[in-house]
Amino acid sequence: DGTGEIFTKYNLLKNFLNSIDSSITQKIQFMTNGSLITDDIINELQEISKKTKVIYSFKFSIDGISKNTYETSRPGGNFEQTIDNFKKVLKYFPDSGVIFVVKKTNCHEADKSYSFFEELGSAYTEITADFFDKDMIKYTKNLYHNGD
């Protein structure tokens, strides 16, 4: 459907994950916005991981550390649901983390995102600029690399 969200095709994903084991790959990381993850999916993935001995982790795309900023940056998104899903995933897949894409709508929160996600238990936080926005690329370089 072109959304880029892996969990829109969960049944296909589940069939694929059940068809491989640790002799094929040791780890799989799911890139997700977190909106479609449910308790049932988490439980099912945990069982598949145990059975296949493939370690799973998640990289959540979370572009805001407050409700207003997140929902402005991701129209149709639900901040509370995404954060709740992230916390649930961390209980079973502790190597999971966050990617925070810096945009005009959220750049004022970029420098606070590391500590915010660390407090939630994130294994890492990646900060990257919206690559379609030259101003944000420059902003991010200045913010984290002192202009280098």
PDB file of N, CA and C in Angstrom, residues 1-8 31-32:
ATOM      1  N   ASP A   1       0.804  -1.209   0.000  1.00  0.00           N
ATOM      2  CA  ASP A   1       0.000   0.000   0.000  1.00  0.00           C
ATOM      3  C   ASP A   1       0.848   1.274   0.000  1.00  0.00           C
ATOM      4  N   GLY A   2       2.167   1.150   0.033  1.00  0.00           N
ATOM      5  CA  GLY A   2       3.045   2.296  -0.108  1.00  0.00           C
ATOM      6  C   GLY A   2       3.272   3.112   1.145  1.00  0.00           C
ATOM      7  N   THR A   3       2.776   2.667   2.299  1.00  0.00           N
ATOM      8  CA  THR A   3       2.944   3.465   3.515  1.00  0.00           C
ATOM      9  C   THR A   3       4.336   3.338   4.102  1.00  0.00           C
ATOM     10  N   GLY A   4       5.007   2.235   3.840  1.00  0.00           N
ATOM     11  CA  GLY A   4       6.316   2.020   4.420  1.00  0.00           C
ATOM     12  C   GLY A   4       6.237   1.415   5.815  1.00  0.00           C
ATOM     13  N   GLU A   5       5.061   1.239   6.338  1.00  0.00           N
ATOM     14  CA  GLU A   5       4.883   0.669   7.676  1.00  0.00           C
ATOM     15  C   GLU A   5       4.819  -0.851   7.572  1.00  0.00           C
ATOM     16  N   ILE A   6       5.811  -1.537   8.148  1.00  0.00           N
ATOM     17  CA  ILE A   6       5.936  -2.990   8.037  1.00  0.00           C
ATOM     18  C   ILE A   6       4.723  -3.729   8.584  1.00  0.00           C
ATOM     19  N   PHE A   7       4.070  -3.192   9.603  1.00  0.00           N
ATOM     20  CA  PHE A   7       2.979  -3.911  10.241  1.00  0.00           C
ATOM     21  C   PHE A   7       1.642  -3.787   9.508  1.00  0.00           C
ATOM     22  N   THR A   8       1.605  -3.064   8.373  1.00  0.00           N
ATOM     23  CA  THR A   8       0.394  -3.073   7.540  1.00  0.00           C
ATOM     24  C   THR A   8       0.227  -4.434   6.871  1.00  0.00           C
ATOM     25  N   MET A  31      11.562  -1.492  11.508  1.00  0.00           N
ATOM     26  CA  MET A  31      11.392  -0.041  11.483  1.00  0.00           C
ATOM     27  C   MET A  31       9.902   0.222  11.454  1.00  0.00           C
ATOM     28  N   THR A  32       9.396   1.015  12.408  1.00  0.00           N
ATOM     29  CA  THR A  32       7.959   1.202  12.535  1.00  0.00           C
ATOM     30  C   THR A  32       7.627   2.567  13.115  1.00  0.00           C
TER      31      THR A  32
END
